[in-house]
Amino acid sequence: MRIDIITCLPELFDGPINQSIVKRAQHKSLVEIVIHNLRDYSTLKHKNVDDYAFGGGAGMVLMVEPIDKCISALKAERNYDEVIYLTPDGETLNQGIANQLSLNQNLIMLCGHYKGVDQRVRDYLITKEISIGDYVLSGGELAAMVLADALIRLVPGVLNDESSALTDSFQDNLLAPPVYTRPANYKGWNVPDVLTSGHEANIEKWRHDQAVKRTEERRPDLLK
Ligand code: 6GU
């Protein structure tokens, strides 16, 4: 999978996506993430990428031209499955959407900023709009990192234990059951006996029951 991220704040991507699982995925050449500075596509003297909104109002709007130039340059190199705009008024990300998007080969993610982007970008260039939840971030960058992380860990070969993505919370609309590791007794805080019994079938049943119990208690909406 290749993900091209378009942003006016490329420095923000120096940290999180070059660590841990995502770093390993890039090292193994399973995933390639390329950051593009929108400013590089500005045709203006001061490399501006935003301007005042027609009709007035507070906040700057990202201009259509640099975004179109950047996306066109990318499309000239390869075919893209989706051009995603990260925006609080997009479709709310969930595991189902992540599963679907993880099957794609090439994705563009556009990070909005300020008051958003010129509507013509959304009308003519964007194929999917995603939000990561009902709260407002100061830009789409953190949302793009969240989305990229959620997708990358689903790419076959990225996780060491291939089965572990399948047992995540949400994969079957259930939250994950509790997990424990050694020691079995710490200060009298004991691990459930079933987990140390070695009885596979009982352990499976216990885990499933716990997952259902947790989901009923914490996220009954998932069971509907
Ligand atoms: Cl994708 N962008 C911004 N700016 N805020 C958000 C978001 C995206 N998703 C939730 N809040």
PDB file of C-alpha atoms in Angstrom, residues 13 86-87 110-113 137-145:
ATOM      1  CA  PHE A  13       4.512  13.812  10.295  1.00  0.00           C
ATOM      2  CA  LEU A  86      -9.973  14.470   6.265  1.00  0.00           C
ATOM      3  CA  THR A  87     -12.736  16.689   7.584  1.00  0.00           C
ATOM      4  CA  LEU A 110      -5.603  15.583   1.903  1.00  0.00           C
ATOM      5  CA  CYS A 111      -5.314  17.382   5.238  1.00  0.00           C
ATOM      6  CA  GLY A 112      -7.533  20.416   5.548  1.00  0.00           C
ATOM      7  CA  HIS A 113      -6.573  23.409   7.632  1.00  0.00           C
ATOM      8  CA  LEU A 137      -9.105  19.229  15.581  1.00  0.00           C
ATOM      9  CA  SER A 138      -7.090  22.202  14.389  1.00  0.00           C
ATOM     10  CA  GLY A 139      -6.211  20.390  11.186  1.00  0.00           C
ATOM     11  CA  GLY A 140      -6.577  17.113   9.341  1.00  0.00           C
ATOM     12  CA  GLU A 141      -2.998  15.991  10.043  1.00  0.00           C
ATOM     13  CA  LEU A 142      -3.653  14.075  13.256  1.00  0.00           C
ATOM     14  CA  ALA A 143      -6.733  12.554  11.635  1.00  0.00           C
ATOM     15  CA  ALA A 144      -4.658  11.429   8.630  1.00  0.00           C
ATOM     16  CA  MET A 145      -2.156   9.800  10.993  1.00  0.00           C
TER      17      MET A 145
END
